[in-house]
CSV table of C-alpha atoms in Angstrom, one decimal:
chain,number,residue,atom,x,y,z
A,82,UNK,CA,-196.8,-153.0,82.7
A,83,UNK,CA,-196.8,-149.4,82.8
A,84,UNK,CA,-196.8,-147.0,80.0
A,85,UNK,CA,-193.6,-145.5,80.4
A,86,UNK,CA,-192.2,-149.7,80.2
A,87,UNK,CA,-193.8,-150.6,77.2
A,88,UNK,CA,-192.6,-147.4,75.3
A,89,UNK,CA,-189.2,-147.9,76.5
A,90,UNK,CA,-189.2,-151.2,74.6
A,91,UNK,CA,-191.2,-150.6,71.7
A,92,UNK,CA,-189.6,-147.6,70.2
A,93,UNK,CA,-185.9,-147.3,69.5
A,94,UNK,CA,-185.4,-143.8,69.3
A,95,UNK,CA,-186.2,-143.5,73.2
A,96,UNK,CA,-183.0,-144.0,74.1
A,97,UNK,CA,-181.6,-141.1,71.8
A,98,UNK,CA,-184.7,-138.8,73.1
A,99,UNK,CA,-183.2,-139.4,76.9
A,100,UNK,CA,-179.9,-138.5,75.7
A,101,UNK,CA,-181.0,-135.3,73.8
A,102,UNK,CA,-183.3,-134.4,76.8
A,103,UNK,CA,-180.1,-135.1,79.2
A,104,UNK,CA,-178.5,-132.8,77.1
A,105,UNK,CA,-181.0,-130.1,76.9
A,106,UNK,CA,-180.9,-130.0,80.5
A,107,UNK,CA,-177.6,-130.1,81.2
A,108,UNK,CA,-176.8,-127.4,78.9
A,109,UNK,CA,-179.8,-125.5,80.8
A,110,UNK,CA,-178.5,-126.0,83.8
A,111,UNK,CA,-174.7,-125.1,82.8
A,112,UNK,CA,-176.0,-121.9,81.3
A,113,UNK,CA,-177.8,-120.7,84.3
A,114,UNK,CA,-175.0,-121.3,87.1
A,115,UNK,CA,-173.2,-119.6,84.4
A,116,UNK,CA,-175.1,-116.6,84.2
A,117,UNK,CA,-175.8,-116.7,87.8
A,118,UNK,CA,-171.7,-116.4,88.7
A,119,UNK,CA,-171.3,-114.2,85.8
A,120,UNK,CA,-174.3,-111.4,87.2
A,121,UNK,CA,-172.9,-111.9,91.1
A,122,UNK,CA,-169.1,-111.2,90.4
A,123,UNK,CA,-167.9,-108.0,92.1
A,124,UNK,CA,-166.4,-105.8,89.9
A,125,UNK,CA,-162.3,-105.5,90.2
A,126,UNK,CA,-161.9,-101.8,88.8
A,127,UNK,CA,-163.4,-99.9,91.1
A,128,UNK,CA,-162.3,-101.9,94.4
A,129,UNK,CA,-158.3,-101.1,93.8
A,130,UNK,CA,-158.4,-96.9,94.0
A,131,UNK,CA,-158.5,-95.8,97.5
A,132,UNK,CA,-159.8,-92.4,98.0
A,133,UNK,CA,-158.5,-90.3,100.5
């Protein structure tokens, strides 16, 4: 048995550590397609005058 097999069952808060790490990185990840969207988005103001 591996390491990572006997921690998973000999202590009970592992399973609340992967959920709060699943979190953490879920959140991470939300927040940077976010962001990344949010910085790429062409701005609508200045595209509708037409100068002549």
């Amino acid at each position: 048995m591996d390491l990572l097999t006997i921690l998973y069952y000999c202590d009970p808060f592992l399973n609340s550590f992967e959920v709060l790490l699943g979190s953490v990185i879920g959140i991470a990840t939300n927040f940077t397609i976010l962001s990344q969207i949010l910085m790429y988005q062409k701005p609508q103001a200045g595209k509708e005058k037409k100068t002549k």
